[in-house]
Amino acid sequence: MGYLFHSCYILENLDKLLGLKNRKYLLTGILCLSLISGFDNAFAVGMINFDTAANGAIITNEYQTDGVIFSSASYDIKVLDDAGETPGPPSTPNILVSNSGPNNGDIIISVVDPTTFAPTDASSISFKLFSVGNNEVTVITRDSGNSIIDSQAFQHIDVGGVNCNYPEWPAGCPGPITNGWAQTDTYSFSGDIRTITITSSQAVEEDGYGIDDVLADFNTGLPVAGELLSLDSAALVIAGLGSMIWMVPAVAGAVGAGVILVKFGARE
């Protein structure tokens, strides 16, 4: 963004150097505002880490101002303090689980408008899957027409190690067969996302999982509720900015030519 403002400053002063009156270089200001506001901005609301919620709290629409609603087809969705698992969750202490106890139920993430709470599409979603172990955890992403646009599976078999003597755990191995042993996987997908469903194979009854650090992005020209991320490419707040910088010299040349034409036209 700094490149754009710097270019606009140069263009405005180009008008002044050419000796045009204030009303004459209004064109430059208008074009610069159009250049700055014309990008397709991807705004991200606050990252959801569940750490302000109470352990055991049932979650429904508490995070709709962050663009998502959590639910389950069969179970309650609850907050779990999982700091006792070493190492702890991506953001300690809490994660979100389904089928509290085994923690191997389904979790549905539904995208909503952060201001009106009506169903809408996110431009991208990312989150952490925590403690996935022997059970296969599958993430399916769908669009507004309920068509599958992405599917990924996560699994870590025998996380205790190939030489683990499971009956003698913990002395016999570093991790239990019925626990993901703090494995952290990242799910991320960009597209027109309406819902994400997370399911577990439930092959090992006590082998659960949870999610943490959920972040939804929205392509919009308007501000949305929640915390806007810093304006840098790492946060992905302005999509495609780097690829558009090449336009600045071209726009500067076009505007400069326009200013010169206005200047000479004013003499006639």
XYZ file of N, CA and C in Angstrom:
804
model
N 0.827 -1.199 0.000
C 0.000 0.000 0.000
C 0.857 1.242 0.000
N 2.034 1.184 0.614
C 2.919 2.327 0.648
C 3.333 2.765 -0.749
N 3.498 1.773 -1.663
C 3.851 2.100 -3.035
C 2.779 2.979 -3.673
N 1.514 2.670 -3.394
C 0.428 3.405 -4.014
C 0.377 4.840 -3.521
N 0.470 5.036 -2.191
C 0.422 6.383 -1.653
C 1.626 7.199 -2.128
N 2.782 6.558 -2.220
C 3.974 7.255 -2.685
C 3.782 7.704 -4.133
N 3.195 6.848 -4.958
C 2.956 7.195 -6.350
C 1.956 8.328 -6.468
N 0.921 8.310 -5.629
C -0.072 9.379 -5.651
C 0.557 10.700 -5.240
N 1.459 10.666 -4.278
C 2.158 11.883 -3.855
C 2.953 12.456 -5.017
N 3.636 11.584 -5.749
C 4.418 12.034 -6.895
C 3.512 12.644 -7.951
N 2.379 12.008 -8.211
C 1.481 12.493 -9.246
C 0.880 13.842 -8.874
N 0.515 14.011 -7.605
C -0.039 15.284 -7.172
C 0.989 16.397 -7.334
N 2.224 16.122 -6.965
C 3.257 17.135 -7.087
C 3.648 17.376 -8.537
N 3.420 16.383 -9.412
C 3.619 16.596 -10.835
C 2.690 17.689 -11.329
N 1.430 17.679 -10.862
C 0.491 18.740 -11.210
C 1.023 20.093 -10.780
N 1.534 20.135 -9.538
C 2.009 21.406 -9.002
C 3.218 21.915 -9.792
N 4.122 20.982 -10.176
C 5.292 21.369 -10.950
C 4.908 21.909 -12.317
N 3.802 21.407 -12.863
C 3.332 21.878 -14.153
C 2.580 23.199 -14.042
N 2.364 23.658 -12.820
C 1.760 24.955 -12.612
C 0.258 24.991 -12.718
N -0.395 23.858 -12.568
C -1.850 23.834 -12.659
C -2.479 24.331 -11.367
N -3.664 24.901 -11.482
C -4.411 25.335 -10.300
C -4.964 24.118 -9.584
N -5.435 24.351 -8.336
C -5.936 23.239 -7.534
C -7.027 22.466 -8.251
N -7.918 23.195 -8.929
C -9.029 22.502 -9.577
C -8.553 21.645 -10.752
N -7.325 22.005 -11.257
C -6.837 21.259 -12.401
C -6.256 19.912 -12.014
N -5.666 19.833 -10.801
C -5.081 18.534 -10.460
C -5.978 17.709 -9.543
N -7.276 18.105 -9.499
C -8.255 17.258 -8.823
C -8.350 15.911 -9.532
N -8.143 15.933 -10.888
C -8.191 14.682 -11.653
C -7.199 13.666 -11.124
N -6.016 14.138 -10.784
C -4.992 13.224 -10.283
C -5.425 12.573 -8.984
N -5.963 13.384 -8.078
C -6.420 12.843 -6.797
C -7.500 11.803 -6.974
N -8.431 12.086 -7.890
C -9.521 11.141 -8.134
C -8.981 9.824 -8.674
N -8.033 9.920 -9.628
C -7.465 8.698 -10.187
C -6.692 7.907 -9.150
N -5.987 8.606 -8.255
C -5.237 7.904 -7.217
C -6.170 7.207 -6.241
N -7.271 7.880 -5.880
C -8.235 7.246 -4.990
C -8.831 6.022 -5.651
N -9.086 6.114 -6.964
C -9.624 4.957 -7.687
C -8.631 3.817 -7.685
N -7.336 4.148 -7.869
C -6.296 3.120 -7.873
C -6.222 2.409 -6.542
N -6.283 3.201 -5.442
C -6.144 2.612 -4.109
C -7.367 1.788 -3.741
N -8.563 2.307 -4.070
C -9.795 1.639 -3.636
C -10.231 0.543 -4.586
N -9.561 0.429 -5.750
C -10.024 -0.516 -6.752
C -9.587 -1.945 -6.520
N -8.707 -2.187 -5.545
C -8.253 -3.547 -5.294
C -9.345 -4.376 -4.632
N -9.296 -5.670 -4.883
C -10.218 -6.607 -4.252
C -9.647 -6.991 -2.901
N -10.038 -6.289 -1.858
C -9.437 -6.473 -0.544
C -9.997 -7.699 0.158
N -9.114 -8.497 0.731
C -9.536 -9.668 1.506
C -9.363 -9.335 2.977
N -10.479 -9.083 3.654
C -10.424 -8.734 5.064
C -10.578 -9.987 5.919
N -9.773 -10.066 6.954
C -9.838 -11.199 7.874
C -10.290 -10.695 9.233
N -11.290 -11.348 9.791
C -11.722 -11.006 11.134
C -10.831 -11.726 12.134
N -11.132 -11.592 13.422
C -10.234 -12.115 14.437
C -10.052 -13.624 14.392
N -8.829 -14.062 14.702
C -8.558 -15.493 14.796
C -9.248 -16.063 16.036
N -9.881 -17.205 15.880
C -10.632 -17.839 16.968
C -9.758 -18.901 17.616
N -9.391 -18.677 18.888
C -8.558 -19.668 19.585
C -9.248 -20.284 20.797
N -10.501 -19.865 21.071
C -11.336 -20.461 22.123
C -10.779 -20.269 23.532
N -9.716 -19.497 23.690
C -9.051 -19.417 24.989
C -9.760 -18.523 25.996
N -10.726 -17.710 25.549
C -11.485 -16.890 26.494
C -12.743 -17.597 26.976
N -13.063 -18.743 26.381
C -14.255 -19.500 26.789
C -13.917 -20.422 27.965
N -14.944 -20.733 28.747
C -14.758 -21.611 29.905
C -14.615 -23.059 29.458
N -13.806 -23.816 30.185
C -13.655 -25.234 29.910
C -15.012 -25.926 30.026
N -15.408 -26.657 28.985
C -16.681 -27.351 28.979
C -17.836 -26.547 28.419
N -17.601 -25.295 28.037
C -18.668 -24.450 27.498
C -19.166 -25.003 26.164
N -20.487 -25.065 26.005
C -21.093 -25.492 24.743
C -21.094 -24.306 23.783
N -20.630 -24.530 22.567
C -20.480 -23.462 21.584
C -21.509 -23.634 20.468
N -22.175 -22.519 20.132
C -23.102 -22.509 18.989
C -22.747 -21.336 18.068
N -23.346 -20.154 18.363
C -23.121 -18.993 17.495
C -22.267 -17.913 18.156
N -21.494 -18.287 19.156
C -20.692 -17.302 19.886
C -19.639 -16.611 19.004
N -19.295 -17.217 17.882
C -18.238 -16.659 17.044
C -18.764 -16.204 15.683
N -20.043 -15.866 15.602
C -20.607 -15.437 14.326
C -20.076 -14.066 13.890
N -19.657 -13.233 14.842
C -19.048 -11.959 14.446
C -17.659 -12.159 13.844
N -17.123 -13.353 13.976
C -15.861 -13.709 13.321
C -16.111 -14.480 12.033
N -17.391 -14.589 11.634
C -17.711 -15.157 10.336
C -18.004 -16.634 10.295
N -18.081 -17.308 11.447
C -18.366 -18.745 11.439
C -19.295 -19.133 12.584
N -20.064 -20.192 12.351
C -20.892 -20.827 13.381
C -20.483 -22.289 13.457
N -20.267 -22.785 14.664
C -19.857 -24.169 14.872
C -21.058 -25.014 15.286
N -21.146 -26.231 14.724
C -22.229 -27.143 15.071
C -21.766 -28.574 14.845
N -22.676 -29.519 15.088
C -22.401 -30.936 14.871
C -23.696 -31.623 14.481
N -23.592 -32.631 13.643
C -24.789 -33.375 13.248
C -25.293 -34.275 14.363
N -24.408 -34.673 15.289
C -24.791 -35.679 16.281
C -24.442 -35.326 17.719
N -23.584 -34.333 17.945
C -23.067 -34.108 19.293
C -23.080 -32.626 19.659
N -22.821 -32.372 20.931
C -22.570 -31.009 21.370
C -21.134 -30.626 21.009
N -20.957 -29.344 20.686
C -19.620 -28.808 20.432
C -19.169 -28.104 21.706
N -18.040 -28.523 22.272
C -17.594 -27.987 23.552
C -16.148 -27.515 23.510
N -15.847 -26.607 24.423
C -14.474 -26.151 24.620
C -13.791 -27.112 25.583
N -12.562 -27.496 25.263
C -11.801 -28.401 26.124
C -10.465 -27.762 26.483
N -10.183 -27.691 27.768
C -8.860 -27.278 28.239
C -7.935 -28.484 28.086
N -7.052 -28.417 27.093
C -6.185 -29.552 26.783
C -4.718 -29.213 27.030
N -4.497 -28.290 27.959
C -3.124 -27.885 28.256
C -2.310 -29.019 28.856
N -2.976 -30.042 29.410
C -2.273 -31.160 30.017
C -1.587 -32.060 29.011
N -1.980 -31.958 27.746
C -1.318 -32.758 26.723
C -0.023 -32.042 26.329
N 1.060 -32.779 26.282
C 2.366 -32.167 26.060
C 2.942 -32.589 24.705
N 3.321 -31.608 23.848
C 3.106 -30.172 24.039
C 1.645 -29.803 23.899
N 1.299 -28.629 24.395
C -0.098 -28.225 24.418
C -0.625 -27.795 23.066
N -1.882 -27.347 23.041
C -2.519 -26.916 21.791
C -1.765 -25.768 21.124
N -2.048 -25.520 19.861
C -1.392 -24.411 19.147
C -1.499 -23.093 19.891
N -2.683 -22.807 20.442
C -2.828 -21.673 21.355
C -3.384 -22.233 22.655
N -2.545 -22.271 23.653
C -2.910 -22.897 24.926
C -3.850 -21.986 25.712
N -4.859 -22.547 26.416
C -5.013 -23.973 26.715
C -6.124 -24.687 25.938
N -7.032 -23.939 25.283
C -8.280 -24.537 24.823
C -8.273 -24.967 23.360
N -9.062 -26.006 23.085
C -9.394 -26.414 21.730
C -10.902 -26.636 21.676
N -11.437 -26.851 20.477
C -12.857 -27.152 20.311
C -13.006 -28.612 19.924
N -13.920 -29.335 20.626
C -14.091 -30.767 20.384
C -15.564 -31.094 20.186
N -15.817 -32.293 19.672
C -17.161 -32.820 19.501
C -17.227 -34.202 20.116
N -18.410 -34.552 20.683
C -18.560 -35.820 21.394
C -17.605 -35.842 22.584
N -17.774 -34.864 23.454
C -16.870 -34.654 24.590
C -16.678 -35.928 25.383
N -15.424 -36.255 25.625
C -15.018 -37.512 26.261
C -14.128 -38.222 25.279
N -14.723 -38.961 24.318
C -13.894 -39.516 23.248
C -13.336 -38.426 22.327
N -14.058 -37.314 22.232
C -13.625 -36.193 21.384
C -13.403 -36.618 19.938
N -14.272 -37.497 19.433
C -14.091 -37.979 18.062
C -15.344 -37.791 17.211
N -16.179 -36.819 17.596
C -17.386 -36.550 16.819
C -17.129 -35.598 15.663
N -18.198 -35.281 14.924
C -18.085 -34.389 13.770
C -18.182 -32.923 14.208
N -17.516 -32.065 13.463
C -17.594 -30.620 13.663
C -17.931 -29.986 12.325
N -18.961 -29.133 12.315
C -19.370 -28.422 11.105
C -19.080 -26.936 11.290
N -18.372 -26.352 10.333
C -18.099 -24.918 10.329
C -18.934 -24.289 9.222
N -19.888 -23.451 9.592
C -20.750 -22.774 8.623
C -20.341 -21.311 8.531
N -20.148 -20.823 7.311
C -19.699 -19.446 7.106
C -20.901 -18.506 7.089
N -20.796 -17.396 7.834
C -21.849 -16.387 7.863
C -21.231 -15.009 7.697
N -22.067 -14.066 7.260
C -21.615 -12.684 7.158
C -21.346 -12.153 8.570
N -20.178 -11.587 8.819
C -19.833 -11.152 10.174
C -20.675 -10.005 10.710
N -21.449 -9.335 9.841
C -22.285 -8.232 10.305
C -23.766 -8.585 10.323
N -24.243 -9.313 9.313
C -25.669 -9.669 9.255
C -25.940 -11.078 9.743
N -24.904 -11.910 9.806
C -24.974 -13.314 10.236
C -25.743 -14.199 9.259
N -26.004 -13.682 8.066
C -26.647 -14.495 7.035
C -25.609 -15.403 6.386
N -26.019 -16.584 5.904
C -25.074 -17.473 5.236
C -24.402 -16.763 4.062
N -23.107 -16.943 3.927
C -22.344 -16.327 2.849
C -21.116 -17.173 2.567
N -20.260 -16.714 1.662
C -19.046 -17.450 1.323
C -17.818 -16.763 1.901
N -16.889 -17.552 2.395
C -15.566 -17.053 2.760
C -14.635 -17.257 1.574
N -13.623 -16.389 1.451
C -12.654 -16.548 0.374
C -11.570 -17.551 0.735
N -11.345 -17.759 2.038
C -10.421 -18.791 2.499
C -10.673 -19.055 3.974
N -10.303 -20.243 4.400
C -10.404 -20.625 5.819
C -9.187 -21.475 6.165
N -8.669 -21.250 7.361
C -7.585 -22.089 7.858
C -7.837 -22.403 9.325
N -7.323 -23.533 9.772
C -7.395 -23.889 11.189
C -6.385 -24.988 11.476
N -6.156 -25.235 12.769
C -5.252 -26.299 13.203
C -6.070 -27.497 13.680
N -5.665 -28.672 13.223
C -6.187 -29.931 13.770
C -5.188 -30.403 14.812
N -5.681 -30.611 16.033
C -4.757 -30.940 17.126
C -4.980 -32.355 17.625
N -3.914 -33.087 17.765
C -3.888 -34.405 18.388
C -4.559 -35.483 17.545
N -4.475 -35.343 16.232
C -4.954 -36.412 15.357
C -4.016 -37.610 15.498
N -4.561 -38.769 15.749
C -3.751 -39.966 15.956
C -4.106 -41.067 14.988
N -4.432 -42.252 15.518
C -4.711 -43.414 14.687
C -6.002 -43.277 13.883
N -6.980 -42.570 14.424
C -8.204 -42.349 13.660
C -7.944 -41.413 12.484
N -8.577 -41.709 11.356
C -8.474 -40.819 10.201
C -9.478 -39.687 10.353
N -8.979 -38.469 10.316
C -9.824 -37.284 10.398
C -9.907 -36.664 9.011
N -11.134 -36.529 8.496
C -11.358 -36.044 7.138
C -12.015 -34.674 7.161
N -11.481 -33.766 6.359
C -12.025 -32.415 6.232
C -12.600 -32.267 4.831
N -13.898 -31.961 4.751
C -14.578 -31.780 3.467
C -15.127 -30.361 3.396
N -14.765 -29.650 2.340
C -15.192 -28.265 2.141
C -16.185 -28.201 0.992
N -17.279 -27.454 1.196
C -18.336 -27.347 0.190
C -18.634 -25.888 -0.138
N -19.173 -25.686 -1.344
C -19.578 -24.351 -1.747
C -21.050 -24.126 -1.436
N -21.601 -23.007 -1.907
C -22.994 -22.663 -1.586
C -23.989 -23.633 -2.210
N -23.579 -24.355 -3.240
C -24.443 -25.356 -3.849
C -24.281 -26.730 -3.248
N -23.532 -26.822 -2.146
C -23.267 -28.062 -1.425
C -22.374 -29.025 -2.216
N -21.692 -28.512 -3.220
C -20.747 -29.341 -3.973
C -19.401 -29.361 -3.252
N -18.757 -30.524 -3.255
C -17.445 -30.660 -2.610
C -16.389 -29.965 -3.465
N -15.658 -29.022 -2.855
C -14.596 -28.323 -3.572
C -13.210 -28.664 -3.018
N -13.171 -29.397 -1.896
C -11.887 -29.850 -1.369
C -12.132 -30.955 -0.354
N -11.207 -31.918 -0.307
C -11.278 -33.003 0.675
C -9.861 -33.423 1.044
N -9.577 -33.431 2.348
C -8.252 -33.839 2.816
C -8.413 -34.741 4.035
N -7.513 -35.712 4.157
C -7.532 -36.642 5.290
C -6.232 -36.515 6.067
N -6.337 -36.633 7.399
C -5.188 -36.530 8.289
C -5.184 -37.743 9.211
N -4.001 -38.329 9.382
C -3.887 -39.533 10.223
C -2.440 -39.726 10.645
N -2.237 -40.167 11.883
C -0.888 -40.450 12.395
C -0.945 -41.791 13.128
N -0.662 -42.861 12.414
C -0.761 -44.211 12.976
C 0.459 -44.517 13.838
N 0.213 -45.164 14.964
C 1.275 -45.579 15.887
C 2.166 -44.402 16.278
N 1.514 -43.372 16.810
C 2.277 -42.175 17.177
C 3.238 -42.437 18.333
N 3.076 -43.560 18.995
C 4.007 -43.893 20.069
C 5.347 -44.381 19.561
N 5.448 -44.642 18.251
C 6.692 -45.114 17.665
C 6.615 -46.587 17.308
N 7.390 -47.005 16.335
C 7.323 -48.395 15.870
C 7.829 -49.372 16.920
N 8.659 -48.920 17.841
C 9.193 -49.794 18.880
C 8.469 -49.617 20.217
N 7.299 -48.974 20.169
C 6.563 -48.689 21.407
C 5.951 -49.973 21.985
N 6.168 -50.171 23.278
C 5.520 -51.269 23.997
C 4.287 -50.684 24.682
N 3.158 -50.680 23.966
C 1.985 -49.959 24.430
C 1.458 -50.417 25.794
N 1.472 -51.713 26.115
C 0.992 -52.118 27.445
C 1.822 -51.530 28.590
N 3.042 -51.123 28.309
C 3.897 -50.572 29.351
C 4.050 -49.051 29.226
N 3.127 -48.417 28.470
C 3.177 -46.955 28.392
C 2.863 -46.371 29.773
N 3.529 -45.290 30.207
C 4.412 -44.434 29.410
C 5.879 -44.865 29.419
N 6.243 -45.807 30.268
C 7.653 -46.176 30.336
C 8.125 -46.812 29.030
N 7.219 -47.511 28.335
C 7.622 -48.256 27.152
C 7.681 -47.463 25.864
N 7.135 -46.238 25.846
C 7.121 -45.441 24.613
C 6.739 -43.996 24.937
N 7.034 -43.086 24.021
C 6.769 -41.676 24.300
C 5.320 -41.257 24.167
N 4.481 -42.068 23.544
C 3.099 -41.655 23.369
C 2.149 -42.835 23.340
N 0.890 -42.657 23.757
C -0.087 -43.757 23.799
C -0.746 -43.997 22.455
N -1.176 -45.195 22.204
C -1.824 -45.523 20.940
C -3.191 -44.850 20.833
N -3.818 -44.550 21.953
C -5.154 -43.952 21.930
C -5.095 -42.435 22.012
N -3.995 -41.845 21.632
C -3.852 -40.400 21.746
C -2.995 -39.903 20.592
N -3.376 -38.753 20.028
C -2.619 -38.170 18.926
C -1.270 -37.641 19.352
N -1.013 -37.632 20.660
C 0.264 -37.192 21.211
C 0.669 -35.830 20.671
N -0.320 -34.911 20.717
C -0.103 -33.504 20.403
C 0.347 -33.251 18.969
N -0.026 -34.146 18.051
C 0.241 -33.859 16.636
C -0.557 -32.622 16.223
N 0.064 -31.716 15.486
C -0.629 -30.523 14.988
C -0.544 -30.485 13.470
N -1.718 -30.507 12.825
C -1.812 -30.422 11.373
C -2.538 -29.130 11.004
N -2.179 -28.565 9.877
C -2.803 -27.332 9.412
C -3.681 -27.614 8.203
N -4.946 -27.152 8.291
C -5.822 -27.201 7.118
C -6.006 -25.783 6.613
N -5.859 -25.594 5.298
C -6.046 -24.287 4.693
C -6.561 -24.479 3.277
N -7.571 -23.669 2.909
C -8.120 -23.766 1.562
C -8.687 -22.418 1.147
N -8.488 -22.069 -0.129
C -9.025 -20.829 -0.678
C -10.026 -21.164 -1.775
N -11.143 -20.465 -1.754
C -12.208 -20.691 -2.722
C -13.486 -20.083 -2.184
N -14.604 -20.333 -2.857
C -15.901 -19.859 -2.365
C -16.444 -20.885 -1.380
N -16.133 -20.674 -0.102
C -16.394 -21.668 0.932
C -17.671 -21.322 1.696
N -18.596 -22.282 1.768
C -19.815 -22.090 2.541
C -19.824 -22.943 3.819
N -19.389 -24.195 3.720
C -19.350 -25.056 4.908
C -18.116 -25.954 4.868
N -17.657 -26.320 6.064
C -16.588 -27.304 6.226
C -17.050 -28.333 7.251
N -16.935 -29.608 6.889
C -17.322 -30.694 7.796
C -16.087 -31.524 8.137
N -15.876 -31.731 9.431
C -14.741 -32.521 9.925
C -15.291 -33.773 10.586
N -14.841 -34.941 10.146
C -15.316 -36.198 10.717
C -14.141 -37.094 11.093
N -14.401 -38.003 12.021
C -13.393 -38.963 12.462
C -13.856 -40.374 12.131
N -12.912 -41.239 11.800
C -13.261 -42.634 11.521
C -13.742 -43.359 12.770
N -13.384 -42.859 13.951
C -13.787 -43.431 15.248
C -13.389 -44.896 15.390
N -12.357 -45.312 14.670
C -11.907 -46.702 14.732
C -11.335 -47.044 16.101
N -10.662 -46.071 16.727
C -10.142 -46.234 18.092
C -10.960 -45.316 18.988
N -11.734 -45.910 19.898
C -12.761 -45.163 20.631
C -12.205 -43.946 21.359
N -11.082 -44.075 22.011
C -10.563 -42.980 22.829
C -9.589 -42.072 22.092
N -9.479 -42.278 20.782
C -8.540 -41.461 20.005
C -9.295 -40.258 19.450
N -9.176 -39.123 20.141
C -9.929 -37.937 19.763
C -9.087 -36.919 19.029
N -9.697 -35.782 18.746
C -9.019 -34.662 18.092
C -9.769 -33.383 18.460
N -9.162 -32.254 18.144
C -9.823 -30.972 18.338
C -9.333 -29.993 17.291
N -9.968 -28.812 17.233
C -9.524 -27.778 16.302
C -9.176 -26.514 17.078
N -8.314 -25.701 16.502
C -7.841 -24.477 17.154
C -7.443 -23.468 16.077
N -7.329 -22.209 16.469
C -6.833 -21.127 15.603
C -7.571 -21.083 14.274
N -8.888 -20.913 14.339
C -9.727 -20.844 13.144
C -9.725 -19.409 12.614
N -9.503 -19.250 11.308
C -9.469 -17.917 10.702
C -10.182 -17.948 9.357
N -11.192 -17.073 9.209
C -11.931 -16.941 7.950
C -11.619 -15.593 7.320
N -11.371 -15.598 5.996
C -11.138 -14.372 5.230
C -12.324 -14.134 4.304
N -12.590 -12.857 4.041
C -13.710 -12.487 3.181
C -13.249 -11.477 2.147
N -13.544 -11.734 0.860
C -13.271 -10.765 -0.193
C -14.380 -9.737 -0.208
N -14.064 -8.509 0.176
C -15.057 -7.444 0.223
C -14.374 -6.110 0.180
N -15.068 -5.115 -0.320
C -14.546 -3.761 -0.311
C -14.962 -2.992 0.922
N -15.719 -3.645 1.797
C -16.227 -2.966 2.980
C -15.623 -3.565 4.235
N -15.458 -2.763 5.302
C -14.972 -3.305 6.565
C -15.979 -4.293 7.136
N -15.486 -5.278 7.874
C -16.358 -6.231 8.538
C -16.060 -6.213 10.023
N -16.972 -6.801 10.787
C -16.792 -6.816 12.231
C -15.592 -7.646 12.607
N -15.065 -7.387 13.785
C -13.923 -8.144 14.264
C -12.645 -7.370 14.107
N -11.542 -8.016 14.343
C -10.219 -7.387 14.308
C -9.605 -7.539 12.934
N -9.330 -6.407 12.272
C -8.677 -6.466 10.983
C -7.204 -6.762 11.176
N -6.662 -7.648 10.385
C -5.260 -8.005 10.504
C -4.391 -6.903 9.919
N -3.106 -6.927 10.240
C -2.180 -5.929 9.736
C -2.093 -6.012 8.226
N -1.836 -4.865 7.580
C -1.809 -4.795 6.136
C -0.451 -5.236 5.602
N -0.229 -6.528 5.587
C 0.990 -7.033 4.995
C 0.696 -8.338 4.281
N 1.590 -8.720 3.389
C 1.334 -9.891 2.567
C 1.311 -11.167 3.382
N 2.052 -11.192 4.503
C 2.093 -12.406 5.319
C 0.737 -12.701 5.901
N -0.035 -11.666 6.245
C -1.361 -11.862 6.830
C -2.421 -12.070 5.773
N -2.057 -11.883 4.502
C -2.993 -12.084 3.400
C -4.202 -11.176 3.495
N -3.999 -9.962 3.982
C -5.132 -9.049 4.129
C -5.457 -8.388 2.812
N -4.436 -8.035 2.019
C -4.694 -7.459 0.706
C -4.274 -8.490 -0.327
N -5.272 -9.080 -0.967
C -4.989 -10.154 -1.912
C -4.509 -9.579 -3.232
N -3.398 -10.128 -3.721
C -2.909 -9.759 -5.026
C -2.208 -8.428 -5.123
N -1.883 -7.797 -3.993
C -1.252 -6.479 -4.048
C 0.082 -6.534 -4.773
N 0.916 -7.550 -4.417
C 2.243 -7.619 -5.022
C 2.183 -7.743 -6.529
N 1.180 -8.478 -7.028
C 1.093 -8.674 -8.469
C 0.557 -7.455 -9.196
N 0.050 -6.463 -8.456
C -0.531 -5.286 -9.076
C 0.401 -4.088 -9.077
N 1.566 -4.202 -8.394
C 2.463 -3.059 -8.272
C 2.945 -2.592 -9.642
N 3.013 -3.514 -10.606
C 3.493 -3.149 -11.928
C 2.616 -2.099 -12.570
N 1.371 -1.932 -12.099
C 0.456 -0.980 -12.690
C 0.812 0.457 -12.348
N 1.552 0.665 -11.243
C 1.805 2.023 -10.779
C 2.530 2.871 -11.811
N 3.669 2.398 -12.410
C 4.325 3.228 -13.429
C 3.419 3.521 -14.614
N 2.631 2.529 -15.037
C 1.744 2.731 -16.176
C 0.694 3.782 -15.869
N 0.093 3.664 -14.664
C -0.910 4.648 -14.270
C -0.283 6.023 -14.141
N 0.942 6.075 -13.578
C 1.623 7.353 -13.423
C 1.841 8.003 -14.781
N 2.263 7.206 -15.780
C 2.472 7.749 -17.112
C 1.187 8.242 -17.729
N 0.115 7.461 -17.553
C -1.176 7.849 -18.121
C -1.694 9.127 -17.489
N -1.582 9.200 -16.163
C -2.052 10.389 -15.470
C -1.208 11.590 -15.843
N 0.123 11.390 -15.953
C 0.996 12.492 -16.347
C 0.627 13.027 -17.712
N 0.353 12.112 -18.640
C -0.051 12.541 -19.973
C -1.363 13.300 -19.925
N -2.277 12.829 -19.102
C -3.565 13.503 -18.973
C -3.409 14.892 -18.401
N -2.515 15.021 -17.410
C -2.296 16.331 -16.796
C -1.724 17.300 -17.813
N -0.765 16.829 -18.644
C -0.160 17.693 -19.659
C -1.211 18.154 -20.662
N -2.100 17.243 -21.062
C -3.161 17.611 -21.990
C -4.085 18.653 -21.379
N -4.414 18.479 -20.092
C -5.267 19.458 -19.415
C -4.580 20.798 -19.364
N -3.244 20.792 -19.093
C -2.478 22.046 -18.988
C -2.494 22.786 -20.333
N -2.162 22.078 -21.406
C -2.128 22.732 -22.716
C -3.516 23.106 -23.185
N -4.508 22.293 -22.800
C -5.877 22.623 -23.159
C -6.333 23.918 -22.490
N -5.818 24.170 -21.288
C -6.242 25.351 -20.562
C -5.719 26.627 -21.210
N -4.653 26.511 -22.044
C -4.071 27.686 -22.684
C -4.848 28.119 -23.919
N -5.640 27.217 -24.439
C -6.347 27.515 -25.672
C -7.553 28.435 -25.430
